[in-house]
mmCIF file of C-alpha atoms in Angstrom:
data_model
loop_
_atom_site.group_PDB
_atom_site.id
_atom_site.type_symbol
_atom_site.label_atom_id
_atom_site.label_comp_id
_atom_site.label_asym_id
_atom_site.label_seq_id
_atom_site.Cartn_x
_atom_site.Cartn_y
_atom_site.Cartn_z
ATOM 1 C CA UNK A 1 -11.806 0.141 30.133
ATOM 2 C CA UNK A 2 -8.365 1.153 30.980
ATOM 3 C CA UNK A 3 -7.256 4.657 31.340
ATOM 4 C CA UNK A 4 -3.788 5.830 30.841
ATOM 5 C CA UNK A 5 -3.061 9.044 32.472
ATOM 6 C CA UNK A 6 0.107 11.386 31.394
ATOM 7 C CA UNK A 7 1.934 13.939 33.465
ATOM 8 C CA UNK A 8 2.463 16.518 33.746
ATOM 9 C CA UNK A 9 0.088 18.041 30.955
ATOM 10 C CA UNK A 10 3.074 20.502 30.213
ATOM 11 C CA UNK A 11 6.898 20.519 30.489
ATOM 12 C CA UNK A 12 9.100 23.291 30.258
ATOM 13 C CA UNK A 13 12.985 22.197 30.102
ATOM 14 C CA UNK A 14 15.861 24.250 28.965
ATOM 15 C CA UNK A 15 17.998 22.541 26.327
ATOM 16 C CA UNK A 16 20.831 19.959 27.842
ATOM 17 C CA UNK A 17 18.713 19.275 30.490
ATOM 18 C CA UNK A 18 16.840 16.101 31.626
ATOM 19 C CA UNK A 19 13.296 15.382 31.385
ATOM 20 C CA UNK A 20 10.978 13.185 32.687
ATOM 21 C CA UNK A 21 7.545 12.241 31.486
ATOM 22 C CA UNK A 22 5.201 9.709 33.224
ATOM 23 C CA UNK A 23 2.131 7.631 32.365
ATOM 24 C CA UNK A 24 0.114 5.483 34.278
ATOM 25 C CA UNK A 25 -2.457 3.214 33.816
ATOM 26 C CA UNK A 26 -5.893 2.365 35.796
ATOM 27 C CA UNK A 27 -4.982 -1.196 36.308
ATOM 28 C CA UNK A 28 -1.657 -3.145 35.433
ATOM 29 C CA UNK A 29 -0.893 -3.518 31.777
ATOM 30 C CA UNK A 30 2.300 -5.510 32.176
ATOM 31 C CA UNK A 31 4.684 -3.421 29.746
ATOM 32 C CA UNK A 32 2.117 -3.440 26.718
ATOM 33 C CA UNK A 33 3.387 0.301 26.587
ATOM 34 C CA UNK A 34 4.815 2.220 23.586
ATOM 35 C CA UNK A 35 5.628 5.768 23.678
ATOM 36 C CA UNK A 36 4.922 8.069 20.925
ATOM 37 C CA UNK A 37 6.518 11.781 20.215
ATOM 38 C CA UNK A 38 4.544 14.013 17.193
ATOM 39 C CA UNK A 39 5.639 17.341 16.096
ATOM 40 C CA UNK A 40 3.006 20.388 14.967
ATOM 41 C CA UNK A 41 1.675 19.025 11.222
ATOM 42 C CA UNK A 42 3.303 15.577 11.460
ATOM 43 C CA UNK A 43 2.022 12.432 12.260
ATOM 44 C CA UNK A 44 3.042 10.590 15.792
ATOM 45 C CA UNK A 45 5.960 7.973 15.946
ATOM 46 C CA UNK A 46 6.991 5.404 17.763
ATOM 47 C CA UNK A 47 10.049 5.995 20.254
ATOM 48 C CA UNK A 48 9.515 3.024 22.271
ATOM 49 C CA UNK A 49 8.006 0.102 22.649
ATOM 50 C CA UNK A 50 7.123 -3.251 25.168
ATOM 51 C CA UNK A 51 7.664 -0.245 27.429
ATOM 52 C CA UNK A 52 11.398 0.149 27.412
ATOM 53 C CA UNK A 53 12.886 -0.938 24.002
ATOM 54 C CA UNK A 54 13.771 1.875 21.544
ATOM 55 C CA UNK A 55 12.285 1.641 18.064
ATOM 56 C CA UNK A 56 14.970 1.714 14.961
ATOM 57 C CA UNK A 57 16.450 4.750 14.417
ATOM 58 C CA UNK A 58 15.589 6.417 17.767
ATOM 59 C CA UNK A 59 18.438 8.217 19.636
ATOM 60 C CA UNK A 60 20.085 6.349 22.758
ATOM 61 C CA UNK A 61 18.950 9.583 24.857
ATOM 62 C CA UNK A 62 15.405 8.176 24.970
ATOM 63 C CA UNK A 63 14.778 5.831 27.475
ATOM 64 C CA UNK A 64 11.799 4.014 28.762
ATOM 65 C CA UNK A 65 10.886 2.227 32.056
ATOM 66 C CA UNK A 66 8.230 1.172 34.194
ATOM 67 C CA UNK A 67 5.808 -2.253 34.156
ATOM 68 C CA UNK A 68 2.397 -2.796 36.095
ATOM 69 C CA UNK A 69 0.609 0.996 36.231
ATOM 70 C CA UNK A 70 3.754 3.140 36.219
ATOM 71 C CA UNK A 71 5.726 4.294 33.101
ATOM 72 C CA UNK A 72 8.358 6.898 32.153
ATOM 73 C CA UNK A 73 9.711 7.852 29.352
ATOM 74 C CA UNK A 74 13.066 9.897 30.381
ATOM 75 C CA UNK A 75 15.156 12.721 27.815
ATOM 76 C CA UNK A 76 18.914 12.237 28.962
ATOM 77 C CA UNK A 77 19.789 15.664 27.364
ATOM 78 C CA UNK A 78 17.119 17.666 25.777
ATOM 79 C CA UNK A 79 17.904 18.601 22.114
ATOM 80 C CA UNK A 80 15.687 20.767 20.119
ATOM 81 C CA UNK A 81 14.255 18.611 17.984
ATOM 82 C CA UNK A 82 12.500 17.047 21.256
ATOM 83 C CA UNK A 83 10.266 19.536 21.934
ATOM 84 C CA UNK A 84 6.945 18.318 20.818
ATOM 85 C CA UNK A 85 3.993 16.593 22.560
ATOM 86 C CA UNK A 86 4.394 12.505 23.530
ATOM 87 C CA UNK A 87 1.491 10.482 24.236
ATOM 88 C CA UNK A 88 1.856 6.508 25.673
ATOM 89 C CA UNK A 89 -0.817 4.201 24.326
ATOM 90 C CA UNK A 90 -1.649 0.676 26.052
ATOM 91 C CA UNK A 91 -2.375 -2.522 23.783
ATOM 92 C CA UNK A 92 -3.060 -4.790 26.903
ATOM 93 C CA UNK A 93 -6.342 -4.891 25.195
ATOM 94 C CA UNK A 94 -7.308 -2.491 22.621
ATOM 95 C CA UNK A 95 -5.377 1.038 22.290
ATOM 96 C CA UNK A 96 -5.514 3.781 24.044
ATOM 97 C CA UNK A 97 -3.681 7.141 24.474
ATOM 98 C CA UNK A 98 -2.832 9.211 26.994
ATOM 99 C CA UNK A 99 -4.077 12.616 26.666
ATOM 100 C CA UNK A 100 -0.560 13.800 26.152
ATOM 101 C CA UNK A 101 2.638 15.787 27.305
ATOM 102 C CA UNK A 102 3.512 18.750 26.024
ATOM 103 C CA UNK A 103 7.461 19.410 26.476
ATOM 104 C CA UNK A 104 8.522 23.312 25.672
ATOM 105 C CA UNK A 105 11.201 25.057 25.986
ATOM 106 C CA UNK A 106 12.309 27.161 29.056
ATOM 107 C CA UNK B 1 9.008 1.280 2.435
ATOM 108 C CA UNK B 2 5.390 1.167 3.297
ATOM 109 C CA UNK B 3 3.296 4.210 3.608
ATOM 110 C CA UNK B 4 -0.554 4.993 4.141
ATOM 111 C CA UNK B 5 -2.661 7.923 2.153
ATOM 112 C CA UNK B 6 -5.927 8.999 3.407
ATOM 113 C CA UNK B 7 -8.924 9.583 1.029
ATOM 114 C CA UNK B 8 -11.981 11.519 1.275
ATOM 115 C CA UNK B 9 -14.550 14.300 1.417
ATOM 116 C CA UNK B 10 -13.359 17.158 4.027
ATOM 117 C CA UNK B 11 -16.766 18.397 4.589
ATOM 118 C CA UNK B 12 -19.847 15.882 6.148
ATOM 119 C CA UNK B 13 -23.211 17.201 7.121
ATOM 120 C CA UNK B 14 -24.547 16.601 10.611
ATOM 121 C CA UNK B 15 -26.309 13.531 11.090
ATOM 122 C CA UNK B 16 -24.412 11.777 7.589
ATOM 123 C CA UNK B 17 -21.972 9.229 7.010
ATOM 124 C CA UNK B 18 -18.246 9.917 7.135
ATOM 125 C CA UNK B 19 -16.316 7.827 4.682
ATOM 126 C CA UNK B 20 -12.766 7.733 4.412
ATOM 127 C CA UNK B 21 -10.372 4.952 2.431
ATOM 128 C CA UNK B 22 -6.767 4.741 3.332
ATOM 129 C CA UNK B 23 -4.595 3.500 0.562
ATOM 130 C CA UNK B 24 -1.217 1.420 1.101
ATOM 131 C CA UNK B 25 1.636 1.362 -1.118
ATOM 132 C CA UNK B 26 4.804 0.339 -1.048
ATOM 133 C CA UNK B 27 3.631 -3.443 0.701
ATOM 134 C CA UNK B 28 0.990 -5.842 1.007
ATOM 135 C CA UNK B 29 -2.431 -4.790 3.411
ATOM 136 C CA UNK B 30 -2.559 -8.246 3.522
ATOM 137 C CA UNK B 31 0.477 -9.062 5.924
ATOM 138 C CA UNK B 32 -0.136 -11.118 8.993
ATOM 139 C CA UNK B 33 1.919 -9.331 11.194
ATOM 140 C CA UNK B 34 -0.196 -6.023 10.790
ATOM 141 C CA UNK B 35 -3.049 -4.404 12.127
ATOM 142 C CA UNK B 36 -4.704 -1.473 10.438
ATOM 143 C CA UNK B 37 -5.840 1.044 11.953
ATOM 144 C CA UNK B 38 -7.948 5.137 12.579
ATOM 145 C CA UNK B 39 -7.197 7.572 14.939
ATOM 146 C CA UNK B 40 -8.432 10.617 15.129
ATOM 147 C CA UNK B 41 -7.699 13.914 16.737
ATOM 148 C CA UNK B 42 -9.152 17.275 17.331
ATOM 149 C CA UNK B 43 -7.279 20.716 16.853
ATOM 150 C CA UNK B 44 -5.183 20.909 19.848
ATOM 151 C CA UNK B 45 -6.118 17.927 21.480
ATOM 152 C CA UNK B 46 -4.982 14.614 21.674
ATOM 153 C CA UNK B 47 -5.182 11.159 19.998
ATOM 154 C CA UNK B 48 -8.519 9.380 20.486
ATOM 155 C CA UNK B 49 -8.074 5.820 18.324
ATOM 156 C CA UNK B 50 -11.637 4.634 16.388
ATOM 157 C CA UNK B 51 -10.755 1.022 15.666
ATOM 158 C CA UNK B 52 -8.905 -1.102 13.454
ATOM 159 C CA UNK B 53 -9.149 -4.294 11.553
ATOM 160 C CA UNK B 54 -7.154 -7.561 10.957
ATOM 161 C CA UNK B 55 -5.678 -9.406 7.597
ATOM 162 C CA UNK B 56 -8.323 -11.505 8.558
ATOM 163 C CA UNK B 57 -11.351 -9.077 8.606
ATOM 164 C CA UNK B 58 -11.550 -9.310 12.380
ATOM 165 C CA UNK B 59 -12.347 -5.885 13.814
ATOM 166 C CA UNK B 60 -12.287 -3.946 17.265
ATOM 167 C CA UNK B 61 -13.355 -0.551 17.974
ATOM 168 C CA UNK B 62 -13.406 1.873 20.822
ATOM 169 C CA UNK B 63 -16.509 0.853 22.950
ATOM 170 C CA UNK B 64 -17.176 5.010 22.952
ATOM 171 C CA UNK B 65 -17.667 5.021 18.825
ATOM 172 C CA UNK B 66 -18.658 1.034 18.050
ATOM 173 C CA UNK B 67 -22.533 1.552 17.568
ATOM 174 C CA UNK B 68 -21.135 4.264 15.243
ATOM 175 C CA UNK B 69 -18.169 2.742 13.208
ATOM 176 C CA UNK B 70 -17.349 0.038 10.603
ATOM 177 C CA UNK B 71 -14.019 -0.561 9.255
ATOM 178 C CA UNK B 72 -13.688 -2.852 6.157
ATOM 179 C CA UNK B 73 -10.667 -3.809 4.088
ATOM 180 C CA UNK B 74 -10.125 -4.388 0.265
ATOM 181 C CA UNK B 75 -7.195 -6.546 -0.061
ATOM 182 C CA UNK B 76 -7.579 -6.676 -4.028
ATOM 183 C CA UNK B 77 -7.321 -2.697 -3.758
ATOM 184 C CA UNK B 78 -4.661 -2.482 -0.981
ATOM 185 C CA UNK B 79 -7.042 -0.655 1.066
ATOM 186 C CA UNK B 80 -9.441 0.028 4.112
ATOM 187 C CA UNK B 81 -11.969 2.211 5.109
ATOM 188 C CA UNK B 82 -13.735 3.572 7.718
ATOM 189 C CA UNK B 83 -17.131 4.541 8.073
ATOM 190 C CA UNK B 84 -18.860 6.685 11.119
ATOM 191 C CA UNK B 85 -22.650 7.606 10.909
ATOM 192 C CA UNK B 86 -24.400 9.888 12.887
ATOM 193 C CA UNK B 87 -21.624 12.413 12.852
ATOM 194 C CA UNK B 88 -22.124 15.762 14.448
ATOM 195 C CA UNK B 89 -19.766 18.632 14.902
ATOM 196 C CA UNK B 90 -17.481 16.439 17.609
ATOM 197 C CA UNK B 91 -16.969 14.487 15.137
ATOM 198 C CA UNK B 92 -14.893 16.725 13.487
ATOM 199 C CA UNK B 93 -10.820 16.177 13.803
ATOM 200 C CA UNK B 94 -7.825 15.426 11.651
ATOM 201 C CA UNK B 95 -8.454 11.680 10.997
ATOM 202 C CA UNK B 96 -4.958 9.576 10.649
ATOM 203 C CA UNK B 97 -4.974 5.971 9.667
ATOM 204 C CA UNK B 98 -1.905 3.657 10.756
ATOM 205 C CA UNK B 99 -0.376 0.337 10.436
ATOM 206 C CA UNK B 100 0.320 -1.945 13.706
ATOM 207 C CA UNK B 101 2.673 -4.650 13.882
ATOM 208 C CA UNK B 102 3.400 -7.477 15.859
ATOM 209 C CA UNK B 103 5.636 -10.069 15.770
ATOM 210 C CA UNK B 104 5.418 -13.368 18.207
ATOM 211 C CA UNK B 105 4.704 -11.766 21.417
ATOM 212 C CA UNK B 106 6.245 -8.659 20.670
ATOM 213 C CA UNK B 107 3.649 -5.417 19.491
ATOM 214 C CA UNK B 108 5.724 -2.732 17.713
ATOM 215 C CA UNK B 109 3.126 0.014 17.968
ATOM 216 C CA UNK B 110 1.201 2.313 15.407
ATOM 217 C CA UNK B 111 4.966 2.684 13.127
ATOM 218 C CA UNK B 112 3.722 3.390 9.640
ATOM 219 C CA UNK B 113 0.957 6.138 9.551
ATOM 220 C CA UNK B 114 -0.439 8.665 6.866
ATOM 221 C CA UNK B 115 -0.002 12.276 6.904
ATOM 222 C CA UNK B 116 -4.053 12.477 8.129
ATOM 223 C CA UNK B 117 -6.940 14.413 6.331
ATOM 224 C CA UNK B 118 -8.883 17.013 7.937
ATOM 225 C CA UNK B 119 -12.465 16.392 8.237
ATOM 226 C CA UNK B 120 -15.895 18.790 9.256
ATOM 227 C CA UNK B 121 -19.076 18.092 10.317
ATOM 228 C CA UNK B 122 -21.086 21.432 9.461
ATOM 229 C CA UNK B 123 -24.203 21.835 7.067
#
């Protein structure tokens, strides 16, 4: 079974700022990779997907990167609507989730 | 626009069944392009997903919960429901059920899911 392992657990980042989120996985998953961002009392959504493309409607501040076992998912210039927790899931076979980033204010 | 409701008791006794149906309006369950999917998750914890199931009835679940879980659709009702037995108190989460689509060789992720229902296993 594959693992997919997020870091760092929690991010604090002051508004404007950059941040960077990573993900890897315990053997190569190609880029079957999609990031995910949920709020407190929503449901998750998809920011990217195939590891780098944006879904529809997501801001061009979000980018994603990384093949093989390494992934990040990178915040050009934090607004604050983008502090929530993201979680990367694999589909190489079936899904599964990282355990999560938390990004918070500084 | 497609969207998902969750259905369901909120309360399961230890060692029961937990039943939930997820309802789809707005399209067709019965797309090939789509997946359909649970995932649960604790309070304050992350996203564990339970399994899904195909247009076609085909089914895969999370080796950790399989002896444990069967999905099944309705396509005459739009729907598809999960059922875990043996439940105990870890068990007990917000349960979410989602639509996955992919396209060709492209896999668009978990993009349409329902606003989750809160379920707990105590007697």
């Amino acid at each position: 079974e594959i693992v997919m392992t997020q870091s760092p657990a929690t991010l604090s980042v002051s508004p404007g700022e950059r941040a960077t989120l990573s993900c890897r996985a315990s053997q190569s998953i190609s880029s079957n990779l999609v990031w995910y961002q949920q709020k407190p009392g929503q449901a998750p959504r998809v920011l990217m997907y195939g590891a780098s493309t944006r879904a529809t409607g997501i801001p061009a501040r979000f980018s994603g990167s990384g093949s093989g076992t390494e992934f990040t998912l990178t915040i050009s210039s934090l607004q604050s609507e983008d502090f929530a927790v993201y979680y990367c899931q694999q589909y190489n076979d079936w899904p599964v989730f990282g355990q999560g980033t938390k990004l918070e204010i500084k | 626009q497609v969207q998902l409701q969750e259905s369901g008791p909120g309360l399961v006794k230890p060692s029961q069944t937990l039943s939930l149906t997820c309802t789809v309006s707005g399209g067709s369950i019965s797309s090939n392009y789509n997946y359909w999917s649970w995932i649960r998750q604790p309070a304050g914890k992350g996203l564990e997903w339970i399994g899904r199931i195909s247009t076609s009835g085909s089914t895969n679940y999370n080796p950790s919960l399989k002896s444990r879980v069967t999905i099944s659709v309705d396509a005459s009702k739009n729907q598809f429901s999960l059922k875990l037995s043996s439940v105990t108190a870890a068990d007990t989460a917000f349960y979410y059920c989602a639509r996955e689509t992919t396209y060709r060789f492209d896999y668009y992720g978990m993009d349409v899911w329902g606003q989750g229902t809160t379920v707990t296993v105590s007697s």
